[in-house]
mmCIF file of C-alpha atoms and ligand atoms in Angstrom:
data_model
loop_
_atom_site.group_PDB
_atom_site.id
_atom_site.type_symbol
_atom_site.label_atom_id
_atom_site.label_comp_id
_atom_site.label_asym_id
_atom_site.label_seq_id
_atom_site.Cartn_x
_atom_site.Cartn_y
_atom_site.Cartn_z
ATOM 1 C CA UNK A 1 125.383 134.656 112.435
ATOM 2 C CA UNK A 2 124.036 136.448 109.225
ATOM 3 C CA UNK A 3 120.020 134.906 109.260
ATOM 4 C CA UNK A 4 119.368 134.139 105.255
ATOM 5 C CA UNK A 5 115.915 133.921 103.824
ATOM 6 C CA UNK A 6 115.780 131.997 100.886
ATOM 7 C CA UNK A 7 112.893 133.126 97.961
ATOM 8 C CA UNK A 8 111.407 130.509 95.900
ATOM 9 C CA UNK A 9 108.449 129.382 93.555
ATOM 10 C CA UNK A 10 109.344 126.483 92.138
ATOM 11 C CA UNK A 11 111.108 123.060 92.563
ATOM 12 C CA UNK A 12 113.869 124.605 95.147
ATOM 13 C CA UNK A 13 116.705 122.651 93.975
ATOM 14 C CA UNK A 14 118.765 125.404 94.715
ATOM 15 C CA UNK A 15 117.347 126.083 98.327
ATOM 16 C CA UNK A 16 118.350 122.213 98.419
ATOM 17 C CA UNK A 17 121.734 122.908 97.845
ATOM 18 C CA UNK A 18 122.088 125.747 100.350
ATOM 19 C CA UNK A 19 120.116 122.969 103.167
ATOM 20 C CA UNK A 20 123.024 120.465 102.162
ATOM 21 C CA UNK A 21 125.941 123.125 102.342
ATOM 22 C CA UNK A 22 124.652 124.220 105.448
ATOM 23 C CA UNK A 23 124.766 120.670 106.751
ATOM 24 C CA UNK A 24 128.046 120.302 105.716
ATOM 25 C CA UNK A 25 129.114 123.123 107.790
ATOM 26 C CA UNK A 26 129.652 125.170 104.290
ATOM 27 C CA UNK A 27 127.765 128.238 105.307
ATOM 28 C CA UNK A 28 130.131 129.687 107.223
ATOM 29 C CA UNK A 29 128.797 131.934 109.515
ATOM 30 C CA UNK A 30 125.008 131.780 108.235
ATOM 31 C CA UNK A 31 121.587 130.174 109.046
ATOM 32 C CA UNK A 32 119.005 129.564 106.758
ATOM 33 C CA UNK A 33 116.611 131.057 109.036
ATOM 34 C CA UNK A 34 113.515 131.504 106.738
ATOM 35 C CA UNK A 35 112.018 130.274 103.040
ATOM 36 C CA UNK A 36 109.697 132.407 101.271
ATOM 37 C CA UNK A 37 107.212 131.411 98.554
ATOM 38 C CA UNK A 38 105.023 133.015 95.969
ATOM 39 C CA UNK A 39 103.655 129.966 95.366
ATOM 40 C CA UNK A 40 101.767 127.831 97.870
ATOM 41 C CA UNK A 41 102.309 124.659 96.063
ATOM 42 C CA UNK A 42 105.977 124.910 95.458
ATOM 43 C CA UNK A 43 107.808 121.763 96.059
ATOM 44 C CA UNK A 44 110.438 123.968 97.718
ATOM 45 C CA UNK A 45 108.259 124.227 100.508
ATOM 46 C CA UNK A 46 108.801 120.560 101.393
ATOM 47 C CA UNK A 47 112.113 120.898 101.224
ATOM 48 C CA UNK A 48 111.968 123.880 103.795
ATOM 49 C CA UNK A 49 109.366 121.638 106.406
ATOM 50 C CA UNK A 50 111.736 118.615 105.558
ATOM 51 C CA UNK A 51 114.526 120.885 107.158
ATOM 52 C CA UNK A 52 112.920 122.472 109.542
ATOM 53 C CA UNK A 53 113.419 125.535 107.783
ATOM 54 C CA UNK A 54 110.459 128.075 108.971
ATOM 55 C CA UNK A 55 108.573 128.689 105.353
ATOM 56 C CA UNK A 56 106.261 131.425 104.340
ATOM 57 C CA UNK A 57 103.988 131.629 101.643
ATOM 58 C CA UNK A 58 103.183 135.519 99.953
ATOM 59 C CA UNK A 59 101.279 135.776 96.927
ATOM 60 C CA UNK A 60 101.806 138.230 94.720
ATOM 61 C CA UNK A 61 98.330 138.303 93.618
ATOM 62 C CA UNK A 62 97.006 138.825 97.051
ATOM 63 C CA UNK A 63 98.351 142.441 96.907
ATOM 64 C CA UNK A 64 97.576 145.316 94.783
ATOM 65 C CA UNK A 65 100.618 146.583 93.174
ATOM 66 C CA UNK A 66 104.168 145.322 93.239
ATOM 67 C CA UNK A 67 104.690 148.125 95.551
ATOM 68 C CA UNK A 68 102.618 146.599 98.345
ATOM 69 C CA UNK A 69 104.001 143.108 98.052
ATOM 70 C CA UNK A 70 107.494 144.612 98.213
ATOM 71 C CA UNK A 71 106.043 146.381 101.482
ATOM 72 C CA UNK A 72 104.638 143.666 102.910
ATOM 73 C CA UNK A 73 107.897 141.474 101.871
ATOM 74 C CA UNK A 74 109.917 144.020 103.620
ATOM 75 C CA UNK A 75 107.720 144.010 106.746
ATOM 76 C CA UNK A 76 107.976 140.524 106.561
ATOM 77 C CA UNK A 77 112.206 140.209 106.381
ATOM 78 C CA UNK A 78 112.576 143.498 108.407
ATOM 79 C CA UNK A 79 110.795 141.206 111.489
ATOM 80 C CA UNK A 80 112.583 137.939 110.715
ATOM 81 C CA UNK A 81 115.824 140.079 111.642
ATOM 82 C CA UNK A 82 116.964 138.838 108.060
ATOM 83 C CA UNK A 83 120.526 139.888 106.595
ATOM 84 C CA UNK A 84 120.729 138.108 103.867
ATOM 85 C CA UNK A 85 118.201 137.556 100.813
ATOM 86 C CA UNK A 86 118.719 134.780 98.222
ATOM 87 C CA UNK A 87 116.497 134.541 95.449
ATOM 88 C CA UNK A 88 116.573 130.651 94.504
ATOM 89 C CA UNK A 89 114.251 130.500 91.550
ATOM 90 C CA UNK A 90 111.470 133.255 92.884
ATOM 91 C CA UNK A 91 109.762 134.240 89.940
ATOM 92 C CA UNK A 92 107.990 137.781 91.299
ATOM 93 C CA UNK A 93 109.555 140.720 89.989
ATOM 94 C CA UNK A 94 110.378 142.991 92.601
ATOM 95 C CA UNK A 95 109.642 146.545 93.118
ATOM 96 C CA UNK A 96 112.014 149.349 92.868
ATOM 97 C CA UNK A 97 111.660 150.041 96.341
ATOM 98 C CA UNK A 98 112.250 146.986 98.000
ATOM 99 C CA UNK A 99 115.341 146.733 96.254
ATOM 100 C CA UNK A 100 116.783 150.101 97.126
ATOM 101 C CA UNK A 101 116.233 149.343 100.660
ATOM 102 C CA UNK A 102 117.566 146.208 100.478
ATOM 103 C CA UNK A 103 120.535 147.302 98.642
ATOM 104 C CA UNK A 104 123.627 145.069 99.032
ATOM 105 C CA UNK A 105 121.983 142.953 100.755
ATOM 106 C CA UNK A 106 119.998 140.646 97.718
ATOM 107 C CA UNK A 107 121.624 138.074 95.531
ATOM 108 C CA UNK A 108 120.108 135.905 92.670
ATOM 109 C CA UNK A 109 121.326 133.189 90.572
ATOM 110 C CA UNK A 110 120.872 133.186 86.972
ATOM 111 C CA UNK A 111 121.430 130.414 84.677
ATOM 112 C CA UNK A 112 123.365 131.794 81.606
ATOM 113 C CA UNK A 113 126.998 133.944 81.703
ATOM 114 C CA UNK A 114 125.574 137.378 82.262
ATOM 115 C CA UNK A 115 125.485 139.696 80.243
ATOM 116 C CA UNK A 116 124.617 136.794 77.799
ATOM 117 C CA UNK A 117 120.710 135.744 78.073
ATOM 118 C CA UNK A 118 119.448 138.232 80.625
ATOM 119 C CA UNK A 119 117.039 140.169 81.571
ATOM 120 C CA UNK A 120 113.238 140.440 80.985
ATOM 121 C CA UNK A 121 111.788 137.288 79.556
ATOM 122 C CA UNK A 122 114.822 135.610 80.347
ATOM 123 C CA UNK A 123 113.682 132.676 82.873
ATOM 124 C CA UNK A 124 113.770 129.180 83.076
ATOM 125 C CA UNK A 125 113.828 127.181 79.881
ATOM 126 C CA UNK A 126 113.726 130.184 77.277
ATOM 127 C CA UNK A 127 117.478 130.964 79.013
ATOM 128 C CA UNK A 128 118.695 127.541 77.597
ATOM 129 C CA UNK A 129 116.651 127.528 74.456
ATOM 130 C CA UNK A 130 117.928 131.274 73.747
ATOM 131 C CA UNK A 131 121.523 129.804 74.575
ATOM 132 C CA UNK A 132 121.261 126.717 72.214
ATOM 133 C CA UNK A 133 119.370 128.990 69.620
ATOM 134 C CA UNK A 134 122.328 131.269 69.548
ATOM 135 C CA UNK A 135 124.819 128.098 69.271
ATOM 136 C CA UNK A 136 127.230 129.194 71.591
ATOM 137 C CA UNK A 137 130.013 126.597 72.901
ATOM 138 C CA UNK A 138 130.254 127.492 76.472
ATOM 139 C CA UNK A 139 127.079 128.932 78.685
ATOM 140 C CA UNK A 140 126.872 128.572 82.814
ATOM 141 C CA UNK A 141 125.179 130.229 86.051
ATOM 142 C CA UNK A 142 125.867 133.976 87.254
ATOM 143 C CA UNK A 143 125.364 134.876 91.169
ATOM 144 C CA UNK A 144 124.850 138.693 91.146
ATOM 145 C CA UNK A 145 123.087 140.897 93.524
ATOM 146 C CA UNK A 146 119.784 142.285 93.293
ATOM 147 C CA UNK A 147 119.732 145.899 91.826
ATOM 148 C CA UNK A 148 116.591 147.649 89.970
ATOM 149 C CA UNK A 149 117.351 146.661 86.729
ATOM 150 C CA UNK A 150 116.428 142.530 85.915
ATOM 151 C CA UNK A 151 119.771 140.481 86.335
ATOM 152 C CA UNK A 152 121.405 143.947 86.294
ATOM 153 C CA UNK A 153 123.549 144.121 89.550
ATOM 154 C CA UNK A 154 127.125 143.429 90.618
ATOM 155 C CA UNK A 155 128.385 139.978 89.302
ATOM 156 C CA UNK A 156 129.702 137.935 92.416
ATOM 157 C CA UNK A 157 130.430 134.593 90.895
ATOM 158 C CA UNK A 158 130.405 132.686 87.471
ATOM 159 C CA UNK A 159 130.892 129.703 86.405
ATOM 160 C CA UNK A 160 131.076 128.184 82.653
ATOM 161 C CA UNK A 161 129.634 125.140 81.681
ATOM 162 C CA UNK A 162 130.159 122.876 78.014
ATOM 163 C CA UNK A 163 127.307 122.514 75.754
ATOM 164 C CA UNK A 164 127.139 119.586 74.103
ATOM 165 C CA UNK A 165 126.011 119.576 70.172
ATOM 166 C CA UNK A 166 122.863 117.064 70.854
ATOM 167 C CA UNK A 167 121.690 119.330 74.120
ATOM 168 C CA UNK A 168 117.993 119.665 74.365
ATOM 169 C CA UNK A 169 117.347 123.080 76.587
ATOM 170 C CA UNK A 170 116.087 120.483 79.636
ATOM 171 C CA UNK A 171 119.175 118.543 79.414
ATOM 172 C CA UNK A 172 121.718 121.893 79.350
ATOM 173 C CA UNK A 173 119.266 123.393 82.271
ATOM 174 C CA UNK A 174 120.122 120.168 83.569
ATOM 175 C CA UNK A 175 123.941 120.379 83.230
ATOM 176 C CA UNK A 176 123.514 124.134 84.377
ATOM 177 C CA UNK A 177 122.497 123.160 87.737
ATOM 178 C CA UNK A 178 124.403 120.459 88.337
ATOM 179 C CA UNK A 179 127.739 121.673 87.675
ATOM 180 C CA UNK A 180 127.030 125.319 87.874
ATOM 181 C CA UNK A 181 124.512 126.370 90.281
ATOM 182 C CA UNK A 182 124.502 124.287 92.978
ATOM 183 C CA UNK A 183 128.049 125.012 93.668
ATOM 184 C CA UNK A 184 127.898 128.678 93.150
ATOM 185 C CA UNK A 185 125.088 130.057 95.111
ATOM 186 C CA UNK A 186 126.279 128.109 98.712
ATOM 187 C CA UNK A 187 129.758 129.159 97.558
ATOM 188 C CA UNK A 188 128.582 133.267 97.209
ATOM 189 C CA UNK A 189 126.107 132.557 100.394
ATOM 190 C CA UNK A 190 128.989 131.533 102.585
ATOM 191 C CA UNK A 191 131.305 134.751 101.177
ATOM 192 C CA UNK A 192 128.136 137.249 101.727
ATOM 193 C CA UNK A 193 128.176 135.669 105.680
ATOM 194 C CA UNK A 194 132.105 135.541 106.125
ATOM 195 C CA UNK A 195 131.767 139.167 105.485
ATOM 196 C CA UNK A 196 134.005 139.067 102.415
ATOM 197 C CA UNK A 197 131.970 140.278 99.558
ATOM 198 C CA UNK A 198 132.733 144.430 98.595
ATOM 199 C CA UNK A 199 130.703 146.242 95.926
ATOM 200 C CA UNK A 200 132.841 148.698 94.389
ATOM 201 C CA UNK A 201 130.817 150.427 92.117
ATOM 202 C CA UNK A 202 129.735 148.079 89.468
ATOM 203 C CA UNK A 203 132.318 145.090 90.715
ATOM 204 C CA UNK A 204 132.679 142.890 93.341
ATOM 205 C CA UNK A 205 135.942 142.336 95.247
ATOM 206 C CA UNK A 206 136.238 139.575 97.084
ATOM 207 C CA UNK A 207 138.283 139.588 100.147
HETATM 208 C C1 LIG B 301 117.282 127.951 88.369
HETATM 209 O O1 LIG B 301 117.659 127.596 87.079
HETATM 210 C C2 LIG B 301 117.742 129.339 88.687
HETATM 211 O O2 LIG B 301 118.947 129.672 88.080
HETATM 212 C C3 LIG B 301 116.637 130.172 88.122
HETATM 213 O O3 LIG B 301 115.454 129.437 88.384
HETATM 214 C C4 LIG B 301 115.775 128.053 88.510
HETATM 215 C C5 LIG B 301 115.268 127.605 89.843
HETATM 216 O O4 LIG B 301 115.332 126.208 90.038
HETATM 217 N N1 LIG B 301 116.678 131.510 88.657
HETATM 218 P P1 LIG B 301 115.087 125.590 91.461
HETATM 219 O O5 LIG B 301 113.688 126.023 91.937
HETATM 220 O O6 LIG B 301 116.143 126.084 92.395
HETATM 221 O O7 LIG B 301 115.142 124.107 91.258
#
């Protein structure tokens, strides 16, 4: 079994996805083993304890530098015997570091068709108001992994989604989720533990 920690700050509707897929028996070959906050009062949190998920809580400004949170982080996942590292709505940026030496081993999900609204500044609602600014037709949710460069690494899955012409950015973030995101990441979670995800340079084949 591939142990997955799940890294959060918010809401954790997508950690609540992963729970239900897992209870469903759609994690095939994983264990949500460990969630992760920056923030102490995420609602995720209560979603871990509801699951008897294990939960942690590291704060980004009880450290230093971003170097010594990604240290500690590391320490931290290293111990937990993790294999797997989902970023679910974490909002720390990570350093460098921890991302080389977790290499391959890191996914996020981002709510937009990457390379479309990406990278710094886009989080959250400024994704969907950038999207709906812009006026494009079709938007939708990316799973990628983790590389150095924000929302920069190997695309694993993607899925479109409609806008509608009377969205509001809450109700497309909405739509996002719902028909994007909380099918995706379980879906690229499950691959990552089945052992059938293969970076190939900048692509990922999927076996
Ligand atoms: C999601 O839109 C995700 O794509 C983005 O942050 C949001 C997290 O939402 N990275 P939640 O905490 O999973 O509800």
């Amino acid at each position: 079994m591939v142990k997955i920690a799940v890294m959060v700050s918010g809401g954790g509707t997508n950690l609540q996805a992963l729970i239900d897929a897992e209870r469903r028996g759609e994690l095939k070959n994983g264990e949500l083993s460990a969630v992760i906050s920056s923030n102490a009062d995420a609602y995720a949190l209560k979603r871990a304890n509801r699951a008897f998920i294990p939960s942690y809580v590291l704060r980004r400004h009880d450290f230093g530098s971003t170097e010594a949170y990604g240290q500690a982080l590391a320490e931290m996942l290293e111990q937990l015997d993790i294999g797997l590292v989902v970023l679910a709505g974490f909002m720390t940026v990570l350093s460098s570091d921890f991302c080389r030496r977790f290499e391959g081993r890191i996914m996020n999900i981002h709510p937009s068709l990457i390379p479309s609204f990406c990278g710094p500044g886009f989080y959250g609602l400024h994704v969907h108001e950038a999207a709906l600014a812009k006026g494009v037709k079709v938007t939708g949710a990316t799973v990628h992994f983790v590389s150095e460069v924000v929302d920069g690494g190997a695309i694993i899955l993607q899925k479109a989604v409609a806008v509608q012409q009377d969205d509001t950015p809450e109700v497309l973030q909405k739509r996002v989720m719902q028909e994007a995101e909380w099918k995706l990441l379980p879906h690229a979670v499950s691959l990552f533990c089945e052992g059938r995800l293969q970076i190939e340079g900048e692509r990922v084949k999927i076996l």
